[in-house]
Amino acid sequence: MALRRHRLPRFWLVLTLGLVGSAVGAAYWWEKQLPQRLGTAAADGRLDDCLRYGEQLSALRWLGGAAPLEQNRCRRLKAEQLWREGQRGEALRLQRLLVNSGSSTAADQQRLLSWQRELEQEALNLYRAGQLEQALAVLDNLNAAHNPQGTALGDQLREDWNRNRFQAERARQLIPQARWWEALDALNRIDHPWWKTHTAARRQQVEKGIEGLRKKHDSEHDSHGGLESNIPADQLSQRVNAKLAQGKDDWEAFSEACSELGGRVVEAGPETACRR
């Protein structure tokens, strides 16, 4: 019995070493097969198999850099195929692996930059058409972790969109209060093509309101002596907008603009006008 107890640990040790040796031998044998399998897959155009064998060979790392050329050839071809099929995020991932492999060509690097610029331009076109979320979805393909420029562009687009939306909302709130000059200033701060079109009706309403004030002022002063304004409305409007853009309130902006044009502010009840 004592003899059997001493033999058991040795049996398990031999068995364990045998299993480990078998596993190592199998891995080594498989690694020896991988370069040939990878080359055959690349030659046959089986790109998915080629990529899989390349990843396995890279994971084993026993043969060093024996396969990068074939592996990169498959990455190059597969990335081009994915890009044509519209799978641009995955295409960029493979192209980026190729560029970072250390054995890429200048053409590989140029193709990566070209694809990135193409996506950025597509995002800008969508943004200008008023499709913010679609633009941001396109930029997601750039992979923020590897392309900070794509993230910065997305943040800028979102910030500009919100700024234009704020000015449009500000104008909408000012119009019912007949605060025409302030509403016009808000509309003039909008620089996005889609928002300009979206607020065109409000701009017409504001311009109509300003014109109504001018006519009302002219009519009231005509009835008190037949005086007519000799200050062009477009010049006055331009100067008032400039003052508002400097942060001045509507009364201060109107008064200073009137004075700079050689006029003075004339009050008639609750209304005001600029006369020379």
PDB file of C-alpha atoms in Angstrom:
ATOM      1  CA  MET A   1       0.000   0.000   0.000  1.00  0.00           C
ATOM      2  CA  ALA A   2       2.821   2.377   0.848  1.00  0.00           C
ATOM      3  CA  LEU A   3       4.489   1.697  -2.464  1.00  0.00           C
ATOM      4  CA  ARG A   4       1.284   2.486  -4.392  1.00  0.00           C
ATOM      5  CA  ARG A   5       0.844   5.800  -2.554  1.00  0.00           C
ATOM      6  CA  HIS A   6       4.338   6.882  -3.617  1.00  0.00           C
ATOM      7  CA  ARG A   7       3.718   6.025  -7.246  1.00  0.00           C
ATOM      8  CA  LEU A   8       0.464   8.019  -7.618  1.00  0.00           C
ATOM      9  CA  PRO A   9       1.994  11.553  -7.499  1.00  0.00           C
ATOM     10  CA  ARG A  10       4.610  10.482 -10.023  1.00  0.00           C
ATOM     11  CA  PHE A  11       1.858   9.174 -12.299  1.00  0.00           C
ATOM     12  CA  TRP A  12      -0.022  12.494 -12.201  1.00  0.00           C
ATOM     13  CA  LEU A  13       3.183  14.440 -12.771  1.00  0.00           C
ATOM     14  CA  VAL A  14       4.034  12.375 -15.835  1.00  0.00           C
ATOM     15  CA  LEU A  15       0.466  12.693 -17.116  1.00  0.00           C
ATOM     16  CA  THR A  16       0.438  16.479 -16.624  1.00  0.00           C
ATOM     17  CA  LEU A  17       3.786  16.959 -18.310  1.00  0.00           C
ATOM     18  CA  GLY A  18       2.642  14.759 -21.143  1.00  0.00           C
ATOM     19  CA  LEU A  19      -0.492  16.805 -21.680  1.00  0.00           C
ATOM     20  CA  VAL A  20       1.417  20.087 -21.525  1.00  0.00           C
ATOM     21  CA  GLY A  21       3.997  18.759 -23.932  1.00  0.00           C
ATOM     22  CA  SER A  22       1.297  17.595 -26.292  1.00  0.00           C
ATOM     23  CA  ALA A  23      -0.421  21.000 -26.195  1.00  0.00           C
ATOM     24  CA  VAL A  24       2.866  22.804 -26.812  1.00  0.00           C
ATOM     25  CA  GLY A  25       3.724  20.446 -29.604  1.00  0.00           C
ATOM     26  CA  ALA A  26       0.311  20.877 -31.204  1.00  0.00           C
ATOM     27  CA  ALA A  27       0.611  24.670 -30.982  1.00  0.00           C
ATOM     28  CA  TYR A  28       4.094  24.558 -32.466  1.00  0.00           C
ATOM     29  CA  TRP A  29       2.923  22.233 -35.246  1.00  0.00           C
ATOM     30  CA  TRP A  30      -0.051  24.535 -35.982  1.00  0.00           C
ATOM     31  CA  GLU A  31       2.213  27.555 -36.038  1.00  0.00           C
ATOM     32  CA  LYS A  32       4.412  25.815 -38.598  1.00  0.00           C
ATOM     33  CA  GLN A  33       1.341  25.244 -40.744  1.00  0.00           C
ATOM     34  CA  LEU A  34       0.016  28.802 -40.513  1.00  0.00           C
ATOM     35  CA  PRO A  35       2.432  30.577 -42.910  1.00  0.00           C
ATOM     36  CA  GLN A  36       1.643  28.080 -45.663  1.00  0.00           C
ATOM     37  CA  ARG A  37      -2.095  28.225 -44.988  1.00  0.00           C
ATOM     38  CA  LEU A  38      -1.968  32.022 -44.893  1.00  0.00           C
ATOM     39  CA  GLY A  39      -0.088  32.175 -48.190  1.00  0.00           C
ATOM     40  CA  THR A  40      -2.478  29.733 -49.839  1.00  0.00           C
ATOM     41  CA  ALA A  41      -5.521  31.657 -48.620  1.00  0.00           C
ATOM     42  CA  ALA A  42      -4.040  34.913 -49.896  1.00  0.00           C
ATOM     43  CA  ALA A  43      -3.251  33.376 -53.279  1.00  0.00           C
ATOM     44  CA  ASP A  44      -6.775  31.926 -53.564  1.00  0.00           C
ATOM     45  CA  GLY A  45      -8.388  35.214 -52.605  1.00  0.00           C
ATOM     46  CA  ARG A  46      -9.930  33.798 -49.427  1.00  0.00           C
ATOM     47  CA  LEU A  47      -9.430  37.053 -47.542  1.00  0.00           C
ATOM     48  CA  ASP A  48     -11.379  36.141 -44.404  1.00  0.00           C
ATOM     49  CA  ASP A  49      -9.351  32.928 -43.956  1.00  0.00           C
ATOM     50  CA  CYS A  50      -6.182  34.843 -44.658  1.00  0.00           C
ATOM     51  CA  LEU A  51      -6.968  37.394 -41.978  1.00  0.00           C
ATOM     52  CA  ARG A  52      -7.892  34.714 -39.475  1.00  0.00           C
ATOM     53  CA  TYR A  53      -4.652  32.797 -40.040  1.00  0.00           C
ATOM     54  CA  GLY A  54      -2.685  36.037 -39.780  1.00  0.00           C
ATOM     55  CA  GLU A  55      -4.259  36.896 -36.439  1.00  0.00           C
ATOM     56  CA  GLN A  56      -3.526  33.408 -35.101  1.00  0.00           C
ATOM     57  CA  LEU A  57       0.065  33.608 -36.239  1.00  0.00           C
ATOM     58  CA  SER A  58       0.478  37.042 -34.649  1.00  0.00           C
ATOM     59  CA  ALA A  59      -0.927  35.688 -31.383  1.00  0.00           C
ATOM     60  CA  LEU A  60       1.579  32.811 -31.267  1.00  0.00           C
ATOM     61  CA  ARG A  61       4.539  35.097 -32.056  1.00  0.00           C
ATOM     62  CA  TRP A  62       7.040  32.222 -32.201  1.00  0.00           C
ATOM     63  CA  LEU A  63       8.018  32.792 -35.778  1.00  0.00           C
ATOM     64  CA  GLY A  64       8.474  36.512 -35.362  1.00  0.00           C
ATOM     65  CA  GLY A  65       7.756  38.488 -38.534  1.00  0.00           C
ATOM     66  CA  ALA A  66       7.457  35.580 -40.940  1.00  0.00           C
ATOM     67  CA  ALA A  67       4.003  36.514 -42.201  1.00  0.00           C
ATOM     68  CA  PRO A  68       3.386  40.301 -42.209  1.00  0.00           C
ATOM     69  CA  LEU A  69       3.685  40.689 -45.980  1.00  0.00           C
ATOM     70  CA  GLU A  70       0.954  38.154 -46.762  1.00  0.00           C
ATOM     71  CA  GLN A  71      -1.145  39.296 -43.821  1.00  0.00           C
ATOM     72  CA  ASN A  72      -0.927  42.934 -44.895  1.00  0.00           C
ATOM     73  CA  ARG A  73      -1.795  42.013 -48.465  1.00  0.00           C
ATOM     74  CA  CYS A  74      -4.998  40.430 -47.186  1.00  0.00           C
ATOM     75  CA  ARG A  75      -5.734  43.429 -44.971  1.00  0.00           C
ATOM     76  CA  ARG A  76      -5.258  45.739 -47.938  1.00  0.00           C
ATOM     77  CA  LEU A  77      -7.577  43.783 -50.209  1.00  0.00           C
ATOM     78  CA  LYS A  78     -10.191  43.192 -47.521  1.00  0.00           C
ATOM     79  CA  ALA A  79     -10.230  46.864 -46.507  1.00  0.00           C
ATOM     80  CA  GLU A  80     -10.836  47.876 -50.137  1.00  0.00           C
ATOM     81  CA  GLN A  81     -13.632  45.310 -50.423  1.00  0.00           C
ATOM     82  CA  LEU A  82     -15.320  46.500 -47.229  1.00  0.00           C
ATOM     83  CA  TRP A  83     -15.073  50.143 -48.323  1.00  0.00           C
ATOM     84  CA  ARG A  84     -16.769  49.337 -51.626  1.00  0.00           C
ATOM     85  CA  GLU A  85     -19.524  47.487 -49.770  1.00  0.00           C
ATOM     86  CA  GLY A  86     -20.165  50.477 -47.504  1.00  0.00           C
ATOM     87  CA  GLN A  87     -18.729  48.907 -44.328  1.00  0.00           C
ATOM     88  CA  ARG A  88     -16.512  51.903 -43.828  1.00  0.00           C
ATOM     89  CA  GLY A  89     -15.868  51.609 -40.105  1.00  0.00           C
ATOM     90  CA  GLU A  90     -14.450  48.089 -40.453  1.00  0.00           C
ATOM     91  CA  ALA A  91     -12.560  49.097 -43.605  1.00  0.00           C
ATOM     92  CA  LEU A  92     -10.869  51.916 -41.716  1.00  0.00           C
ATOM     93  CA  ARG A  93     -10.004  49.577 -38.838  1.00  0.00           C
ATOM     94  CA  LEU A  94      -8.214  47.150 -41.161  1.00  0.00           C
ATOM     95  CA  GLN A  95      -6.510  49.943 -43.076  1.00  0.00           C
ATOM     96  CA  ARG A  96      -5.321  51.435 -39.796  1.00  0.00           C
ATOM     97  CA  LEU A  97      -3.885  48.059 -38.733  1.00  0.00           C
ATOM     98  CA  LEU A  98      -2.113  47.881 -42.061  1.00  0.00           C
ATOM     99  CA  VAL A  99      -0.641  51.370 -41.714  1.00  0.00           C
ATOM    100  CA  ASN A 100       0.505  50.670 -38.137  1.00  0.00           C
ATOM    101  CA  SER A 101       2.021  47.282 -38.988  1.00  0.00           C
ATOM    102  CA  GLY A 102       5.428  48.717 -39.831  1.00  0.00           C
ATOM    103  CA  SER A 103       5.478  47.233 -43.317  1.00  0.00           C
ATOM    104  CA  SER A 104       2.894  49.411 -45.056  1.00  0.00           C
ATOM    105  CA  THR A 105       3.518  51.539 -48.124  1.00  0.00           C
ATOM    106  CA  ALA A 106       3.049  55.245 -48.728  1.00  0.00           C
ATOM    107  CA  ALA A 107       0.003  54.350 -50.829  1.00  0.00           C
ATOM    108  CA  ASP A 108      -1.532  52.574 -47.822  1.00  0.00           C
ATOM    109  CA  GLN A 109      -1.107  55.644 -45.662  1.00  0.00           C
ATOM    110  CA  GLN A 110      -2.470  57.927 -48.392  1.00  0.00           C
ATOM    111  CA  ARG A 111      -5.529  55.706 -48.814  1.00  0.00           C
ATOM    112  CA  LEU A 112      -6.269  55.891 -45.084  1.00  0.00           C
ATOM    113  CA  LEU A 113      -6.053  59.696 -45.126  1.00  0.00           C
ATOM    114  CA  SER A 114      -8.195  59.853 -48.266  1.00  0.00           C
ATOM    115  CA  TRP A 115     -10.933  57.715 -46.718  1.00  0.00           C
ATOM    116  CA  GLN A 116     -10.925  59.802 -43.563  1.00  0.00           C
ATOM    117  CA  ARG A 117     -11.221  63.045 -45.546  1.00  0.00           C
ATOM    118  CA  GLU A 118     -14.032  61.553 -47.614  1.00  0.00           C
ATOM    119  CA  LEU A 119     -16.024  60.717 -44.486  1.00  0.00           C
ATOM    120  CA  GLU A 120     -15.414  64.155 -43.011  1.00  0.00           C
ATOM    121  CA  GLN A 121     -16.644  65.824 -46.207  1.00  0.00           C
ATOM    122  CA  GLU A 122     -19.718  63.610 -46.298  1.00  0.00           C
ATOM    123  CA  ALA A 123     -20.462  64.558 -42.691  1.00  0.00           C
ATOM    124  CA  LEU A 124     -20.131  68.258 -43.527  1.00  0.00           C
ATOM    125  CA  ASN A 125     -22.511  67.908 -46.477  1.00  0.00           C
ATOM    126  CA  LEU A 126     -25.092  66.187 -44.295  1.00  0.00           C
ATOM    127  CA  TYR A 127     -24.678  68.840 -41.630  1.00  0.00           C
ATOM    128  CA  ARG A 128     -25.220  71.691 -44.097  1.00  0.00           C
ATOM    129  CA  ALA A 129     -28.382  69.920 -45.272  1.00  0.00           C
ATOM    130  CA  GLY A 130     -29.704  70.010 -41.694  1.00  0.00           C
ATOM    131  CA  GLN A 131     -29.027  66.348 -40.881  1.00  0.00           C
ATOM    132  CA  LEU A 132     -26.922  66.665 -37.738  1.00  0.00           C
ATOM    133  CA  GLU A 133     -27.444  63.165 -36.326  1.00  0.00           C
ATOM    134  CA  GLN A 134     -26.681  61.527 -39.674  1.00  0.00           C
ATOM    135  CA  ALA A 135     -23.492  63.597 -39.907  1.00  0.00           C
ATOM    136  CA  LEU A 136     -22.396  62.490 -36.447  1.00  0.00           C
ATOM    137  CA  ALA A 137     -23.149  58.859 -37.351  1.00  0.00           C
ATOM    138  CA  VAL A 138     -20.804  59.150 -40.342  1.00  0.00           C
ATOM    139  CA  LEU A 139     -18.074  60.588 -38.125  1.00  0.00           C
ATOM    140  CA  ASP A 140     -18.468  57.631 -35.737  1.00  0.00           C
ATOM    141  CA  ASN A 141     -16.862  55.484 -38.445  1.00  0.00           C
ATOM    142  CA  LEU A 142     -13.624  57.403 -37.945  1.00  0.00           C
ATOM    143  CA  ASN A 143     -13.176  55.787 -34.511  1.00  0.00           C
ATOM    144  CA  ALA A 144     -12.581  58.584 -32.008  1.00  0.00           C
ATOM    145  CA  ALA A 145      -9.918  56.615 -30.145  1.00  0.00           C
ATOM    146  CA  HIS A 146      -7.672  56.629 -33.227  1.00  0.00           C
ATOM    147  CA  ASN A 147      -8.757  59.808 -34.967  1.00  0.00           C
ATOM    148  CA  PRO A 148      -9.238  62.728 -32.527  1.00  0.00           C
ATOM    149  CA  GLN A 149      -9.786  65.050 -35.483  1.00  0.00           C
ATOM    150  CA  GLY A 150     -13.074  63.286 -36.204  1.00  0.00           C
ATOM    151  CA  THR A 151     -14.192  63.814 -32.629  1.00  0.00           C
ATOM    152  CA  ALA A 152     -13.241  67.497 -32.731  1.00  0.00           C
ATOM    153  CA  LEU A 153     -15.227  67.974 -35.940  1.00  0.00           C
ATOM    154  CA  GLY A 154     -18.257  66.280 -34.411  1.00  0.00           C
ATOM    155  CA  ASP A 155     -18.079  68.484 -31.320  1.00  0.00           C
ATOM    156  CA  GLN A 156     -17.781  71.589 -33.493  1.00  0.00           C
ATOM    157  CA  LEU A 157     -20.788  70.623 -35.607  1.00  0.00           C
ATOM    158  CA  ARG A 158     -22.919  69.992 -32.536  1.00  0.00           C
ATOM    159  CA  GLU A 159     -21.834  73.291 -30.959  1.00  0.00           C
ATOM    160  CA  ASP A 160     -22.566  75.311 -34.122  1.00  0.00           C
ATOM    161  CA  TRP A 161     -25.939  73.609 -34.522  1.00  0.00           C
ATOM    162  CA  ASN A 162     -26.976  74.428 -30.957  1.00  0.00           C
ATOM    163  CA  ARG A 163     -25.835  78.039 -31.355  1.00  0.00           C
ATOM    164  CA  ASN A 164     -27.958  78.509 -34.461  1.00  0.00           C
ATOM    165  CA  ARG A 165     -30.918  76.815 -32.800  1.00  0.00           C
ATOM    166  CA  PHE A 166     -30.595  79.133 -29.804  1.00  0.00           C
ATOM    167  CA  GLN A 167     -30.683  82.247 -32.001  1.00  0.00           C
ATOM    168  CA  ALA A 168     -33.698  80.925 -33.900  1.00  0.00           C
ATOM    169  CA  GLU A 169     -35.512  80.270 -30.617  1.00  0.00           C
ATOM    170  CA  ARG A 170     -34.546  83.711 -29.307  1.00  0.00           C
ATOM    171  CA  ALA A 171     -36.032  85.364 -32.389  1.00  0.00           C
ATOM    172  CA  ARG A 172     -39.203  83.300 -32.018  1.00  0.00           C
ATOM    173  CA  GLN A 173     -39.661  84.557 -28.438  1.00  0.00           C
ATOM    174  CA  LEU A 174     -38.957  88.210 -29.314  1.00  0.00           C
ATOM    175  CA  ILE A 175     -41.353  88.464 -32.263  1.00  0.00           C
ATOM    176  CA  PRO A 176     -44.615  88.281 -30.240  1.00  0.00           C
ATOM    177  CA  GLN A 177     -43.256  91.104 -28.064  1.00  0.00           C
ATOM    178  CA  ALA A 178     -42.690  93.265 -31.176  1.00  0.00           C
ATOM    179  CA  ARG A 179     -39.026  93.630 -30.207  1.00  0.00           C
ATOM    180  CA  TRP A 180     -38.136  93.807 -33.861  1.00  0.00           C
ATOM    181  CA  TRP A 181     -34.568  95.094 -33.655  1.00  0.00           C
ATOM    182  CA  GLU A 182     -33.506  92.434 -31.154  1.00  0.00           C
ATOM    183  CA  ALA A 183     -35.234  89.740 -33.176  1.00  0.00           C
ATOM    184  CA  LEU A 184     -33.432  90.927 -36.306  1.00  0.00           C
ATOM    185  CA  ASP A 185     -30.102  90.795 -34.474  1.00  0.00           C
ATOM    186  CA  ALA A 186     -30.787  87.182 -33.438  1.00  0.00           C
ATOM    187  CA  LEU A 187     -31.653  86.227 -37.005  1.00  0.00           C
ATOM    188  CA  ASN A 188     -28.537  87.938 -38.344  1.00  0.00           C
ATOM    189  CA  ARG A 189     -26.389  85.765 -36.065  1.00  0.00           C
ATOM    190  CA  ILE A 190     -27.648  82.596 -37.786  1.00  0.00           C
ATOM    191  CA  ASP A 191     -25.043  81.340 -40.273  1.00  0.00           C
ATOM    192  CA  HIS A 192     -26.190  77.774 -40.954  1.00  0.00           C
ATOM    193  CA  PRO A 193     -27.849  77.318 -44.395  1.00  0.00           C
ATOM    194  CA  TRP A 194     -30.594  75.047 -43.078  1.00  0.00           C
ATOM    195  CA  TRP A 195     -31.449  77.338 -40.173  1.00  0.00           C
ATOM    196  CA  LYS A 196     -31.450  80.369 -42.469  1.00  0.00           C
ATOM    197  CA  THR A 197     -34.058  78.670 -44.653  1.00  0.00           C
ATOM    198  CA  HIS A 198     -35.938  77.449 -41.599  1.00  0.00           C
ATOM    199  CA  THR A 199     -36.223  81.008 -40.196  1.00  0.00           C
ATOM    200  CA  ALA A 200     -36.879  82.808 -43.496  1.00  0.00           C
ATOM    201  CA  ALA A 201     -40.554  83.359 -42.628  1.00  0.00           C
ATOM    202  CA  ARG A 202     -39.601  84.881 -39.272  1.00  0.00           C
ATOM    203  CA  ARG A 203     -37.153  87.229 -40.968  1.00  0.00           C
ATOM    204  CA  GLN A 204     -39.898  88.423 -43.301  1.00  0.00           C
ATOM    205  CA  GLN A 205     -42.144  88.974 -40.292  1.00  0.00           C
ATOM    206  CA  VAL A 206     -39.452  90.969 -38.502  1.00  0.00           C
ATOM    207  CA  GLU A 207     -38.646  93.080 -41.552  1.00  0.00           C
ATOM    208  CA  LYS A 208     -42.349  93.743 -42.015  1.00  0.00           C
ATOM    209  CA  GLY A 209     -42.604  94.796 -38.381  1.00  0.00           C
ATOM    210  CA  ILE A 210     -39.656  97.204 -38.714  1.00  0.00           C
ATOM    211  CA  GLU A 211     -41.131  98.635 -41.905  1.00  0.00           C
ATOM    212  CA  GLY A 212     -44.452  99.069 -40.129  1.00  0.00           C
ATOM    213  CA  LEU A 213     -42.765 101.049 -37.362  1.00  0.00           C
ATOM    214  CA  ARG A 214     -41.044 103.270 -39.889  1.00  0.00           C
ATOM    215  CA  LYS A 215     -44.265 104.006 -41.725  1.00  0.00           C
ATOM    216  CA  LYS A 216     -46.076 104.649 -38.477  1.00  0.00           C
ATOM    217  CA  HIS A 217     -43.384 107.102 -37.376  1.00  0.00           C
ATOM    218  CA  ASP A 218     -43.531 108.876 -40.729  1.00  0.00           C
ATOM    219  CA  SER A 219     -47.296 109.103 -40.576  1.00  0.00           C
ATOM    220  CA  GLU A 220     -47.361 110.458 -37.031  1.00  0.00           C
ATOM    221  CA  HIS A 221     -44.737 113.092 -37.725  1.00  0.00           C
ATOM    222  CA  ASP A 222     -46.387 114.097 -40.977  1.00  0.00           C
ATOM    223  CA  SER A 223     -49.568 114.782 -39.031  1.00  0.00           C
ATOM    224  CA  HIS A 224     -47.622 117.048 -36.676  1.00  0.00           C
ATOM    225  CA  GLY A 225     -46.012 119.267 -39.263  1.00  0.00           C
ATOM    226  CA  GLY A 226     -45.479 117.253 -42.413  1.00  0.00           C
ATOM    227  CA  LEU A 227     -41.831 116.422 -41.645  1.00  0.00           C
ATOM    228  CA  GLU A 228     -40.410 113.438 -43.454  1.00  0.00           C
ATOM    229  CA  SER A 229     -37.420 111.367 -42.416  1.00  0.00           C
ATOM    230  CA  ASN A 230     -34.334 111.969 -44.520  1.00  0.00           C
ATOM    231  CA  ILE A 231     -32.273 109.115 -42.940  1.00  0.00           C
ATOM    232  CA  PRO A 232     -32.224 105.972 -45.137  1.00  0.00           C
ATOM    233  CA  ALA A 233     -33.835 103.085 -43.288  1.00  0.00           C
ATOM    234  CA  ASP A 234     -31.247 100.579 -44.513  1.00  0.00           C
ATOM    235  CA  GLN A 235     -28.335 102.636 -43.122  1.00  0.00           C
ATOM    236  CA  LEU A 236     -30.065 103.027 -39.774  1.00  0.00           C
ATOM    237  CA  SER A 237     -30.860  99.304 -39.641  1.00  0.00           C
ATOM    238  CA  GLN A 238     -27.251  98.388 -40.449  1.00  0.00           C
ATOM    239  CA  ARG A 239     -25.841 100.591 -37.691  1.00  0.00           C
ATOM    240  CA  VAL A 240     -28.377  99.416 -35.126  1.00  0.00           C
ATOM    241  CA  ASN A 241     -27.463  95.780 -35.859  1.00  0.00           C
ATOM    242  CA  ALA A 242     -23.775  96.595 -35.434  1.00  0.00           C
ATOM    243  CA  LYS A 243     -24.446  98.161 -32.028  1.00  0.00           C
ATOM    244  CA  LEU A 244     -26.539  95.182 -30.939  1.00  0.00           C
ATOM    245  CA  ALA A 245     -23.718  92.863 -31.989  1.00  0.00           C
ATOM    246  CA  GLN A 246     -21.442  94.778 -29.596  1.00  0.00           C
ATOM    247  CA  GLY A 247     -23.730  93.815 -26.720  1.00  0.00           C
ATOM    248  CA  LYS A 248     -25.689  97.067 -26.350  1.00  0.00           C
ATOM    249  CA  ASP A 249     -29.406  97.035 -25.623  1.00  0.00           C
ATOM    250  CA  ASP A 250     -31.914  98.010 -28.306  1.00  0.00           C
ATOM    251  CA  TRP A 251     -32.541 101.585 -27.044  1.00  0.00           C
ATOM    252  CA  GLU A 252     -28.845 102.422 -26.690  1.00  0.00           C
ATOM    253  CA  ALA A 253     -28.109 100.896 -30.097  1.00  0.00           C
ATOM    254  CA  PHE A 254     -30.906 102.881 -31.762  1.00  0.00           C
ATOM    255  CA  SER A 255     -29.907 106.170 -30.096  1.00  0.00           C
ATOM    256  CA  GLU A 256     -26.208 105.870 -30.981  1.00  0.00           C
ATOM    257  CA  ALA A 257     -26.939 104.775 -34.555  1.00  0.00           C
ATOM    258  CA  CYS A 258     -29.282 107.733 -35.027  1.00  0.00           C
ATOM    259  CA  SER A 259     -26.710 110.174 -33.650  1.00  0.00           C
ATOM    260  CA  GLU A 260     -23.915 108.787 -35.848  1.00  0.00           C
ATOM    261  CA  LEU A 261     -26.085 109.386 -38.908  1.00  0.00           C
ATOM    262  CA  GLY A 262     -26.600 113.026 -37.934  1.00  0.00           C
ATOM    263  CA  GLY A 263     -30.069 112.604 -36.506  1.00  0.00           C
ATOM    264  CA  ARG A 264     -31.798 112.812 -33.174  1.00  0.00           C
ATOM    265  CA  VAL A 265     -34.305 110.582 -31.494  1.00  0.00           C
ATOM    266  CA  VAL A 266     -37.829 111.977 -31.622  1.00  0.00           C
ATOM    267  CA  GLU A 267     -40.472 110.486 -29.352  1.00  0.00           C
ATOM    268  CA  ALA A 268     -44.168 110.461 -30.121  1.00  0.00           C
ATOM    269  CA  GLY A 269     -45.993 108.759 -27.311  1.00  0.00           C
ATOM    270  CA  PRO A 270     -44.739 105.207 -26.950  1.00  0.00           C
ATOM    271  CA  GLU A 271     -43.045 105.317 -30.361  1.00  0.00           C
ATOM    272  CA  THR A 272     -39.681 106.739 -31.363  1.00  0.00           C
ATOM    273  CA  ALA A 273     -38.071 107.797 -34.616  1.00  0.00           C
ATOM    274  CA  CYS A 274     -34.741 109.143 -35.851  1.00  0.00           C
ATOM    275  CA  ARG A 275     -34.907 112.555 -37.579  1.00  0.00           C
ATOM    276  CA  ARG A 276     -32.409 115.044 -38.883  1.00  0.00           C
TER     277      ARG A 276
END
